[in-house]
Coordinates of C-alpha atoms in Angstrom, one line a residue:
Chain C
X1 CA 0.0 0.0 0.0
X2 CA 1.8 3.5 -0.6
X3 CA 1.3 6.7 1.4
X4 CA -1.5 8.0 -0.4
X5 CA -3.8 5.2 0.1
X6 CA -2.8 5.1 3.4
X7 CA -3.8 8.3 4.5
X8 CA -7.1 8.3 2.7
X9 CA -7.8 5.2 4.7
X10 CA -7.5 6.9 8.2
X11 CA -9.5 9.6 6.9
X12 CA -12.5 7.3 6.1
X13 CA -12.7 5.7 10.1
X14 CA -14.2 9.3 11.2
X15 CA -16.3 9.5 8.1
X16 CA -17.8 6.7 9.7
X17 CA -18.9 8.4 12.8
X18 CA -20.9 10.8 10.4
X19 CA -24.0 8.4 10.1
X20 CA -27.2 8.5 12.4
X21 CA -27.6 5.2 13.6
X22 CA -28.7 4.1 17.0
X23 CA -25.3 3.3 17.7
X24 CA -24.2 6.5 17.0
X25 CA -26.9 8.9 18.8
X26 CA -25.8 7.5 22.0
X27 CA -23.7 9.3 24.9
X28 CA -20.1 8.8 24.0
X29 CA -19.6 8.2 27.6
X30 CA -22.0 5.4 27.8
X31 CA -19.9 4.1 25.1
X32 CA -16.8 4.6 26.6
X33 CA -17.5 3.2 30.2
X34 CA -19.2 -0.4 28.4
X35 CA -16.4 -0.6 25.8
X36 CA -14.2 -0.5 28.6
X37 CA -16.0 -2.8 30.8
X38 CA -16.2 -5.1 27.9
X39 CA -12.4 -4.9 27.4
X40 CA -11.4 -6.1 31.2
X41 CA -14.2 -8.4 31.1
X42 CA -12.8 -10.2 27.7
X43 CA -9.0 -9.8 29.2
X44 CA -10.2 -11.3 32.8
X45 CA -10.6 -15.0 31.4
X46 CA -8.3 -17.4 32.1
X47 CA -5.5 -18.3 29.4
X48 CA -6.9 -21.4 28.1
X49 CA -10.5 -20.0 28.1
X50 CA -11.7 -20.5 24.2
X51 CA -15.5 -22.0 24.3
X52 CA -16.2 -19.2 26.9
X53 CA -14.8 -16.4 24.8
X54 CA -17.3 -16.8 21.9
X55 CA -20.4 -15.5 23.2
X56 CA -19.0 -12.3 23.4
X57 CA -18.1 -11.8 19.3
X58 CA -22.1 -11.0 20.2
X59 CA -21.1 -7.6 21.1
X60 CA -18.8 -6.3 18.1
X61 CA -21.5 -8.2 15.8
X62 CA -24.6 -6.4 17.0
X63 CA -22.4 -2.6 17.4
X64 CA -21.7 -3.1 13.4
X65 CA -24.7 -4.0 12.5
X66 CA -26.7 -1.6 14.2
X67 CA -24.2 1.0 13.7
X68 CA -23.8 0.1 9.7
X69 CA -20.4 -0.4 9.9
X70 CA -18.7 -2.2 7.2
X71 CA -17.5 -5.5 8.6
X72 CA -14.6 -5.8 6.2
X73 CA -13.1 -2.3 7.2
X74 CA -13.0 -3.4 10.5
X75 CA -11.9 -6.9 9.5
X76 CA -8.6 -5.8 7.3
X77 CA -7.8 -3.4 10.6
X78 CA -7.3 -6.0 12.8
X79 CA -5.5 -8.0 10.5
X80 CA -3.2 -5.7 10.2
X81 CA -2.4 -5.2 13.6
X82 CA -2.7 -9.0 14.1
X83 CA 1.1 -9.7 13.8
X84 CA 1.8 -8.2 17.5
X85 CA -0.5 -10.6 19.1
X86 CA 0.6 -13.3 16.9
X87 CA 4.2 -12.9 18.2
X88 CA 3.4 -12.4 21.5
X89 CA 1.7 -16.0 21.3
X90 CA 3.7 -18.1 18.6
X91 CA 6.1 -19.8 21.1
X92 CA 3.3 -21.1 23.4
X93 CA 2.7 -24.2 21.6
X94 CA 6.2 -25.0 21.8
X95 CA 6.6 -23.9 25.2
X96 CA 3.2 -24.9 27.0
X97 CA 3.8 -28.7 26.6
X98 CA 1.1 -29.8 28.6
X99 CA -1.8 -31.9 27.0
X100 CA -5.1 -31.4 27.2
X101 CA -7.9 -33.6 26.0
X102 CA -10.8 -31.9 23.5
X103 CA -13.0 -34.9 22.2
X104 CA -12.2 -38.7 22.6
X105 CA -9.3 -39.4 20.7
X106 CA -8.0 -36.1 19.9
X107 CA -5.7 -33.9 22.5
X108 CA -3.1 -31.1 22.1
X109 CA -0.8 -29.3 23.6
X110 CA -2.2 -26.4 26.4
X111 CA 0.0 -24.0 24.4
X112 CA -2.0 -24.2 21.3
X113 CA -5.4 -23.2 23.3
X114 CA -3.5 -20.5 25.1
X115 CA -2.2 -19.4 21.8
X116 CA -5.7 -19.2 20.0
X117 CA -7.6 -17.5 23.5
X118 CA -4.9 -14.9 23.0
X119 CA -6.1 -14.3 19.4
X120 CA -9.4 -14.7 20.3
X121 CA -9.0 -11.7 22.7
X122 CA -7.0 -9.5 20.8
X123 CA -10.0 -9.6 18.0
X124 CA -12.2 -9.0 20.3
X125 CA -10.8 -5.8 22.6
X126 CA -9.2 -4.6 18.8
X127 CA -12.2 -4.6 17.0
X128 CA -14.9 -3.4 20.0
X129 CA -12.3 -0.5 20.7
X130 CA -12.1 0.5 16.7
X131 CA -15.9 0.1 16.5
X132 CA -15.7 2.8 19.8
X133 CA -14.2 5.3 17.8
X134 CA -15.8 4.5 14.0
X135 CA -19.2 5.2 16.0
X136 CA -18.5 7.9 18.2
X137 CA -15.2 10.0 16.5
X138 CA -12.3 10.7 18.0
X139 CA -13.0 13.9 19.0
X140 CA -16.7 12.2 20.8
X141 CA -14.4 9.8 22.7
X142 CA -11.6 12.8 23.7
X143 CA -14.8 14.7 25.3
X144 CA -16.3 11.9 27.4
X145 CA -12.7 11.1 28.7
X146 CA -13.1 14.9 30.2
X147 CA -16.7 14.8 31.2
X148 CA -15.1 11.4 33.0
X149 CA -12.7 13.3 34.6
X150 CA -9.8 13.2 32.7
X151 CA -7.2 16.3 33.2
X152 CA -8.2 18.7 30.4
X153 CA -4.5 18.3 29.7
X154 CA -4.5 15.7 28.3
X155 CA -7.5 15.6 26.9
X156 CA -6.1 18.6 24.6
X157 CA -3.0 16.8 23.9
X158 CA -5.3 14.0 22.3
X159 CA -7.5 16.7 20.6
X160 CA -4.2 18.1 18.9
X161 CA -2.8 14.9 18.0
X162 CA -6.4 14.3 16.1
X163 CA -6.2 17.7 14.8
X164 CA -2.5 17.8 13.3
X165 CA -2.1 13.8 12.2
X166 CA -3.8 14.4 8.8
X167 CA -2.2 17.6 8.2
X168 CA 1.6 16.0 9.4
X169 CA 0.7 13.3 7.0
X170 CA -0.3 15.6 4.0
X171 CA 3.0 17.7 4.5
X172 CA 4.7 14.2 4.3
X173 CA 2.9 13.2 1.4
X174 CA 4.1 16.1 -0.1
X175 CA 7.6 15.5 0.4
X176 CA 7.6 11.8 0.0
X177 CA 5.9 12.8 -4.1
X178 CA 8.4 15.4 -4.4
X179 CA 11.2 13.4 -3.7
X180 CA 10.1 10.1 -5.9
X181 CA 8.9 12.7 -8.8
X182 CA 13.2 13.5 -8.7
X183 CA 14.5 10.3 -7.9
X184 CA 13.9 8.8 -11.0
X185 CA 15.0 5.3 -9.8
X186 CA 16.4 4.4 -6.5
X187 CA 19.0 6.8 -5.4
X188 CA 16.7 9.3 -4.1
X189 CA 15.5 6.5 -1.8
X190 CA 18.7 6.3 0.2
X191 CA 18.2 6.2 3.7
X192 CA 20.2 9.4 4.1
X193 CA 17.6 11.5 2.2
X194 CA 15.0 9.6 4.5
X195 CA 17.1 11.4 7.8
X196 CA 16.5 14.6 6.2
X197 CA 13.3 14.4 5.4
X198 CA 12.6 13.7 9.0
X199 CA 14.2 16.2 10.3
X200 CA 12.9 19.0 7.6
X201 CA 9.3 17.7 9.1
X202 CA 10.5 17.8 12.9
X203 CA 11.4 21.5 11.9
X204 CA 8.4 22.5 10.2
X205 CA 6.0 20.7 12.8
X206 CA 8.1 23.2 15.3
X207 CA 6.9 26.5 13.6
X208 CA 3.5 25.4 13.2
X209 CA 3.4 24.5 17.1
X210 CA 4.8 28.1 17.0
X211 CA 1.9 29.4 14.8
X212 CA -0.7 27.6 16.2
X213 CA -0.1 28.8 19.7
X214 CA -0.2 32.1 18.1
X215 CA -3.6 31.3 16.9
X216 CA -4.7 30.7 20.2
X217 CA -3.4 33.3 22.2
X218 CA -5.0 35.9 19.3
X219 CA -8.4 34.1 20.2
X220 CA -8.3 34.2 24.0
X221 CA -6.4 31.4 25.2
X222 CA -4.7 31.8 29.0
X223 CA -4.1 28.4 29.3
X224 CA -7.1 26.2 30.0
X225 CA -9.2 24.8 27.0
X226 CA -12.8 25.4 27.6
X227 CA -15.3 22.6 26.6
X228 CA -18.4 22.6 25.6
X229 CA -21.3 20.4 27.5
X230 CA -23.2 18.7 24.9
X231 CA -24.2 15.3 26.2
X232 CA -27.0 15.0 27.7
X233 CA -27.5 11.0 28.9
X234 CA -31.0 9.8 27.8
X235 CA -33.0 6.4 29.2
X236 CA -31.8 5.2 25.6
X237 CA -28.0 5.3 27.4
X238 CA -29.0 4.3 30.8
X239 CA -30.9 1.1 29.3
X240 CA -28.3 0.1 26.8
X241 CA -25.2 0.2 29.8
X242 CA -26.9 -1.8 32.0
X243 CA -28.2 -4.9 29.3
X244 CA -24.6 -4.7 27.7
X245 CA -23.4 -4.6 32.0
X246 CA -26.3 -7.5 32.6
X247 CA -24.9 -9.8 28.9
X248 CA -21.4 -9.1 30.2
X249 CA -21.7 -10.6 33.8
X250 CA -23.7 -13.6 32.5
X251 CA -21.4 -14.7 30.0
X252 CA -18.4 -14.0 32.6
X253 CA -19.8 -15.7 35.2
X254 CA -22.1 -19.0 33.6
X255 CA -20.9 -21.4 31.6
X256 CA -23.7 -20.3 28.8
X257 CA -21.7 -22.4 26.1
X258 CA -22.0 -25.3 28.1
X259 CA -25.5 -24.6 29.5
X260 CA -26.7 -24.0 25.5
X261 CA -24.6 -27.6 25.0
X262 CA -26.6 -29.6 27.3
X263 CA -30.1 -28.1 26.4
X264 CA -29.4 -28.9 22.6
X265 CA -27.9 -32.3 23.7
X266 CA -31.6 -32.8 25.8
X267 CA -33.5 -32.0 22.8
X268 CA -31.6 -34.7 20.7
X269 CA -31.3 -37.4 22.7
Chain E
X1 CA -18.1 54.3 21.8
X2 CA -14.3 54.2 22.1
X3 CA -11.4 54.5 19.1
X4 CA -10.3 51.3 17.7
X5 CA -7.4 52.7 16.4
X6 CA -3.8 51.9 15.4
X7 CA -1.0 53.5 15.9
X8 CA 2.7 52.7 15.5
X9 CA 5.3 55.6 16.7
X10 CA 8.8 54.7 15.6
X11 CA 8.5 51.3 15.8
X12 CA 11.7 48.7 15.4
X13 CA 12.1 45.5 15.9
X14 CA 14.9 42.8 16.1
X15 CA 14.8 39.2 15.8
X16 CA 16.8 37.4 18.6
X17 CA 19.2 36.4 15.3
X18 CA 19.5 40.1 14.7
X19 CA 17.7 40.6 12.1
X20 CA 15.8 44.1 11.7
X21 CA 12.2 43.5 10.6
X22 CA 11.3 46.7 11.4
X23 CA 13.0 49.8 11.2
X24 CA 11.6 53.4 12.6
X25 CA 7.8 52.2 11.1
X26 CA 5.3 55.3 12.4
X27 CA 1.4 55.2 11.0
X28 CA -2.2 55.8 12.7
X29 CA -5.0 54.2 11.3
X30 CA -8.3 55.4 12.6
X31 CA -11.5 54.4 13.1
X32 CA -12.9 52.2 10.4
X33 CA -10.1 52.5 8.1
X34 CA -9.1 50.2 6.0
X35 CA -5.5 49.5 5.2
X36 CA -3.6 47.7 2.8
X37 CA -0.1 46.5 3.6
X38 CA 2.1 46.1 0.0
X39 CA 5.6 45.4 -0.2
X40 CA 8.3 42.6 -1.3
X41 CA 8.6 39.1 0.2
X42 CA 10.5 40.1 3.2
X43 CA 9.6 43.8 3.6
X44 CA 8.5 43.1 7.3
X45 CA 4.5 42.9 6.7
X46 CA 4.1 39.5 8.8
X47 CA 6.3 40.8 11.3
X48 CA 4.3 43.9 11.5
X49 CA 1.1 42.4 11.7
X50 CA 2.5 40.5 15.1
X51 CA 2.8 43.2 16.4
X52 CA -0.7 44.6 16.0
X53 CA -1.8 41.8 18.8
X54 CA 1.1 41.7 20.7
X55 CA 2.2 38.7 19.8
X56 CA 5.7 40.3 19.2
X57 CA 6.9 43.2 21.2
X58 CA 8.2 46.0 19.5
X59 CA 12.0 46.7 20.7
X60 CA 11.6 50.2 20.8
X61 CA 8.8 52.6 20.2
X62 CA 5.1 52.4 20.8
X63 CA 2.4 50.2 19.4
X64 CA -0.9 52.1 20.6
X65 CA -4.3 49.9 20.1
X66 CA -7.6 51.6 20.7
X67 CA -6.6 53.7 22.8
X68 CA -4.3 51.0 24.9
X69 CA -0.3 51.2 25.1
X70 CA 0.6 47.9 24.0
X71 CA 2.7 46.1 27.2
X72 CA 2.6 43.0 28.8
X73 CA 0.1 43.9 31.0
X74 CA -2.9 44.8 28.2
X75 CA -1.8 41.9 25.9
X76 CA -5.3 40.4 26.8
X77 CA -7.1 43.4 26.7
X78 CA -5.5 43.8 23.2
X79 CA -6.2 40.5 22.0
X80 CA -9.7 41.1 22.8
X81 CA -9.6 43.8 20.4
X82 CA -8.0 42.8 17.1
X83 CA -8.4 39.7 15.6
X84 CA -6.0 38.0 13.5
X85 CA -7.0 36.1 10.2
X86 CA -3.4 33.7 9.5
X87 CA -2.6 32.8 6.0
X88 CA -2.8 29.4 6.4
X89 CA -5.8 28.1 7.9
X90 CA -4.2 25.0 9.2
X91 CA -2.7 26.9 11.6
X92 CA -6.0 28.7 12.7
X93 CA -8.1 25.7 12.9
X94 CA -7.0 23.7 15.8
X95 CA -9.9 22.0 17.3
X96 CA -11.3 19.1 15.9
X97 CA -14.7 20.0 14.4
X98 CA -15.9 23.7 13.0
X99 CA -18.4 24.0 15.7
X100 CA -15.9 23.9 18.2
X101 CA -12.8 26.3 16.5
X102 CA -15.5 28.8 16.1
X103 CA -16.4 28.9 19.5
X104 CA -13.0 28.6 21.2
X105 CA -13.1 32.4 21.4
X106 CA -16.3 33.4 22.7
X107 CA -15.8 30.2 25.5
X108 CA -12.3 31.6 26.1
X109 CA -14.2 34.9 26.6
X110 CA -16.2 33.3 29.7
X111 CA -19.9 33.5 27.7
X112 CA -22.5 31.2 28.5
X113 CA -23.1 27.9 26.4
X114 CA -26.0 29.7 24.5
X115 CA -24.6 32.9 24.1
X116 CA -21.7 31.0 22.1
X117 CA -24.0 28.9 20.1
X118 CA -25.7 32.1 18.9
X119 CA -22.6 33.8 18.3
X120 CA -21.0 30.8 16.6
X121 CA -24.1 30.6 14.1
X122 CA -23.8 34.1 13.3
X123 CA -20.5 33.7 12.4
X124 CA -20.5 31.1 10.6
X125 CA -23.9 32.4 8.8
X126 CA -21.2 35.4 7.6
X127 CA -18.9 32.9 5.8
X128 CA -22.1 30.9 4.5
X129 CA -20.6 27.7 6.3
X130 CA -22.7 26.8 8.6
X131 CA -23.6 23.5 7.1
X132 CA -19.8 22.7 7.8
X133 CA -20.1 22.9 11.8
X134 CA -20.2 19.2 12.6
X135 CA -17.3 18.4 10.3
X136 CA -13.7 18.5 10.9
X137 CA -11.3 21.1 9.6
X138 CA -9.3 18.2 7.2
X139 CA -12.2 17.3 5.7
X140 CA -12.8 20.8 4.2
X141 CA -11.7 22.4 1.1
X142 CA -9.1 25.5 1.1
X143 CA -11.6 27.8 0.3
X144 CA -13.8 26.8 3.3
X145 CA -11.0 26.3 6.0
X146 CA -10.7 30.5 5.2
X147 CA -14.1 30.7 5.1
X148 CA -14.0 28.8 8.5
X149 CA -10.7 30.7 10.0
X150 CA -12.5 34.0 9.4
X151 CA -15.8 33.1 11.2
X152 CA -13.4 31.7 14.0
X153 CA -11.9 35.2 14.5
X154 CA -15.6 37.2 13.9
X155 CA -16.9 35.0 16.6
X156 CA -15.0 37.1 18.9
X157 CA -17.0 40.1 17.6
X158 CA -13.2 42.1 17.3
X159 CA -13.0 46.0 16.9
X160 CA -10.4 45.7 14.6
X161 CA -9.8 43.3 12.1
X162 CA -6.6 42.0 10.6
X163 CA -5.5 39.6 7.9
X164 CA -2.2 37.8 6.6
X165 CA -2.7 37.3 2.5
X166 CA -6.4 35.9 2.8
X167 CA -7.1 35.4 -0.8
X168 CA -3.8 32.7 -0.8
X169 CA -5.0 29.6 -2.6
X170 CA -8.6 30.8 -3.0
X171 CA -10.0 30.0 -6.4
X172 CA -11.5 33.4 -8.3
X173 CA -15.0 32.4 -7.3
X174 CA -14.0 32.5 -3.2
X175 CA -11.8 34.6 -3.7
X176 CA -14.7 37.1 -5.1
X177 CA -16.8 36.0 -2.1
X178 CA -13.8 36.6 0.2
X179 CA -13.7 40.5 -1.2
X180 CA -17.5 41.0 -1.1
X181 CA -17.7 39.7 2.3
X182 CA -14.8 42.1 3.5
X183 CA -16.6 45.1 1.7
X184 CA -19.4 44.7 4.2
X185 CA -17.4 44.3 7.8
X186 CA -17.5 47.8 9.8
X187 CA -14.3 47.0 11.5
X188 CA -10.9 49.0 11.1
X189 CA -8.8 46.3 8.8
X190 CA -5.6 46.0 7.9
X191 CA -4.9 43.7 5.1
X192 CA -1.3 42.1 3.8
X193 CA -1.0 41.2 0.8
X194 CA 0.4 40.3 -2.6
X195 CA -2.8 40.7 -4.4
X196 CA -3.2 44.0 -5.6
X197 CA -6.2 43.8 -7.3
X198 CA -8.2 42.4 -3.8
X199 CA -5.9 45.6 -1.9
X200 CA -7.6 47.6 -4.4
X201 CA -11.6 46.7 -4.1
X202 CA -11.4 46.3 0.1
X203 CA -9.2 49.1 1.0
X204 CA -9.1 53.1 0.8
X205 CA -5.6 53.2 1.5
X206 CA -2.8 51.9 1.2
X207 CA 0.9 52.3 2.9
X208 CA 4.0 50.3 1.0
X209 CA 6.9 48.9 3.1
X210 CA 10.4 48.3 2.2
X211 CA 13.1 46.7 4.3
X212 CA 11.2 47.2 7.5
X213 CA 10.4 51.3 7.0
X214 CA 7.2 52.9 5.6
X215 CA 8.2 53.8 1.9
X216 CA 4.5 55.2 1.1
X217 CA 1.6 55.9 2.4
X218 CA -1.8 57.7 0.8
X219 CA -5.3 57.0 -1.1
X220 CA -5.1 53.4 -2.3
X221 CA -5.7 54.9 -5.8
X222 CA -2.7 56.9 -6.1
X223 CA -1.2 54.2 -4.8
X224 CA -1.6 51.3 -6.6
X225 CA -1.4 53.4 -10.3
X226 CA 2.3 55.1 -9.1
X227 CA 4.1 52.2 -11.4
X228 CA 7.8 53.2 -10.6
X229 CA 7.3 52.9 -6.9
X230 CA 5.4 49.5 -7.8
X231 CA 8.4 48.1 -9.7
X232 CA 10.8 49.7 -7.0
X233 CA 9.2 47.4 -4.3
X234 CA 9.1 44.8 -6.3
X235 CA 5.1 44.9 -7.1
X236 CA 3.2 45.9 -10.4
X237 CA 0.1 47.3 -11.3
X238 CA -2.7 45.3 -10.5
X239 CA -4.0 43.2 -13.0
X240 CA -7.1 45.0 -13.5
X241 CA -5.4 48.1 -14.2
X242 CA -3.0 46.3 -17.0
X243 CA -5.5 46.1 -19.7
X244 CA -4.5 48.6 -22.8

């Protein structure tokens, strides 16, 4: 993929958070508090916990649908992250010896179940915190982290590195089709030309700090950023934390897979 | 009703690499006035325009702003008064949606949540944007980030208005809004600029700079159709007045 596709690819994850679903009319911090219960409940299962885990793909599944997100955007982002939590597990089945027995006749080692639990996880917490921000915006998220509590400090730090990304990564896409347009081949690509260009960015990203805290000074700015109170938490919000709150503690804390298992084993038999 | 006027007496100013930007500048704009600031790539008009908000202070002489010597002290005060339009929107837009830049002012000015709102559709009314307040500044065009970064600075509701080359990478059409829009603001402005022609339909007057010193200063008419001290500051006649 080059640079150019690239950037037009972050750009689409907040166009996204422009549609008017039910997803995306509620509070952000509604949002944030159950995607965040959802994470340390997903994270709190044991390492060999697979069967357990499934039930809660429930959650991502219904947030996309509802929220008309498009499953293979979401999909191609966590496979591209996936190689951290592949490398962070890959040794297990070599390490984790141990056998453990599945059906009659077939056991592996305990490092292969640990090693898929850990993938089943990280698709889980990557995709329910991407679907956070593709329903709510970044922006949405940054302001019920400071109706939370969150130090308006850093809050704006987050707000700026929102802000300035896209126009860092046009000034670099600039540069980068500048350079290639004069390279004609490869020697332009040598990593010394790379050091440079880094450091021509680091410089201008200084003077626009520079001119940006102009900006703000000219409009008022003594050193606190003043927020706006928007949100305004509705039954709709109240109702959806506490059945997402009531689906998370069941599934944590009953074997459902197991309790769905015997009742279809009971009609059968 | 007080005097939103500007005045520069014997202004200089150094950068801390010793260079002199500004060099014995003295001019009074009054009340309603508006100014246009000509002169080469380098003359000293950006430097002079930091001034007029005390972002820069001047190393010696006095900048004088509605009636208010400009020191550390009445910075604020000052800032409240002028409002500065950059030449790149990027660096005027810094919050993440339109709804929120525009407001940053007013909230910064301690007004209530719908005092802003009402002054934040206002502005943004003014610049005809206000269909682009729930979207963020990278997903606008050039000509509506200035649209945008002019509405952010109206918000304010400043006494005196001033602007860094605002018709830079505007297309004829905005840049034709941009004018007509200017034509109807009361405020005192003083415009820099390259583009003549835009200098010509906004202001009355006009005041060249060269290497950091006031050059001329008169009607912009006489101005802008003196071709020798054009050429001499490395300017020509604006386009309009070209045609033979």
């Amino acid at each position: 993929m080059t640079f150019d596709e690239k950037y037009y690819n972050i750009g689409f994850l907040d166009q996204l958070a422009y549609k008017n679903t039910f997803v995306h009319r509620l509070d952000p911090r509604a949002k944030l508090i159950v995607t965040l219960l959802f994470l340390f409940t997903v994270v709190s299962f044991s390492k060999y916990e697979i069967a357990a885990l499934l039930p809660f793909f429930l959650y991502p599944m219904l947030l996309m649908t509802i929220g008309e997100i498009p499953f293979m955007f979401i999909f191609k982002k966590v496979v591209f992250v996936s190689p951290f939590a592949v490398f962070i597990g890959i040794f297990n089945p070599l390490l984790d010896s141990g056998q453990v027995f599945i059906f009659s006749g077939l056991t592996i080692s305990a490092g292969w179940l640990s090693f898929f639990s850990i993938l089943i996880k990280f698709t889980l917490t990557v995709s329910t915190a991407l679907l956070l921000v593709a329903t709510t915006s970044f922006p949405g998220v940054c302001h019920a982290l400071r109706q939370l509590g969150v130090p308006s400090l850093f809050v704006s730090q987050l707000l700026f590195l929102y802000r300035y990304i896209f126009v860092l990564m046009e000034e670099t896409m600039c540069i980068v089709r500048a350079r290639n347009m004069r390279s004609y081949g490869e020697r332009g690509k040598d990593i010394r030309i790379f050091v440079r260009i880094v450091g021509i960015l680091f410089i201008r990203t200084v003077e626009r700090a520079e001119r940006i805290y102009y900006a703000m000074l000219s409009r008022g700015f003594q050193g606190d950023m003043p927020s706006l109170k928007r949100f305004h938490i509705k039954t709709g919000d109240i109702v959806f934390a506490l059945s997402v709150a009531v689906f998370l503690y069941f599934f944590r804390f009953y074997p459902a897979t197991q309790i769905l298992g015997r009742f279809v084993q009971g009609v059968f038999s | 009703m007080s005097h939103h006027i500007v005045e520069f007496k014997n202004v200089s100013f150094l950068y801390p690499d010793g260079t002199e930007a500004l060099r014995d500048i003295s001019f009074r704009i009054t009340h309603g006035e508006s100014v246009g600031i000509i002169g080469a790539n380098g003359a000293g008009k950006s430097t002079l325009l930091l001034h007029i908000n005390g972002y820069l202070m001047p190393t010696s002489g006095t900048v004088n702003i509605g009636d208010l010597y400009l020191t550390r002290q009445t910075r604020q005060e000052i800032r409240r008064k002028v409002g500065v339009v950059f030449q790149n929107p990027d660096d005027q837009l810094f919050m993440p949606t339109v709804y929120e830049d525009v407001a940053f002012g007013p909230l910064n000015l301690g007004m209530d949540e719908t005092a802003v709102r009402e002054r934040v559709e206002y502005a943004l009314n003014l610049v005809s944007g206000l269909e682009l307040q729930n979207k963020p500044p990278h997903h606008l065009s050039c000509g509506q980030k200035s649209a945008v970064a002019i509405a952010s600075v109206i918000a304010v509701e400043p006494d005196i208005l001033a602007m860094d080359e605002p018709a830079a990478n505007l297309d004829p059409r905005s840049r034709r809004l941009l004018i007509n829009l200017l034509k109807t603001f009361e405020h005192s402005k003083i415009i820099a600029s390259h583009d003549l022609d835009l200098i010509m339909d906004v202001c009355h007057r006009c005041i060249v700079i060269k290497e950091g010193t006031v050059v001329a200063d008169g009607p912009v008419m006489e101005i802008l159709t003196n071709k020798k001290l054009l050429e001499e500051n490395h300017l020509e006649l604006p386009l309009s007045l070209q045609r033979r």
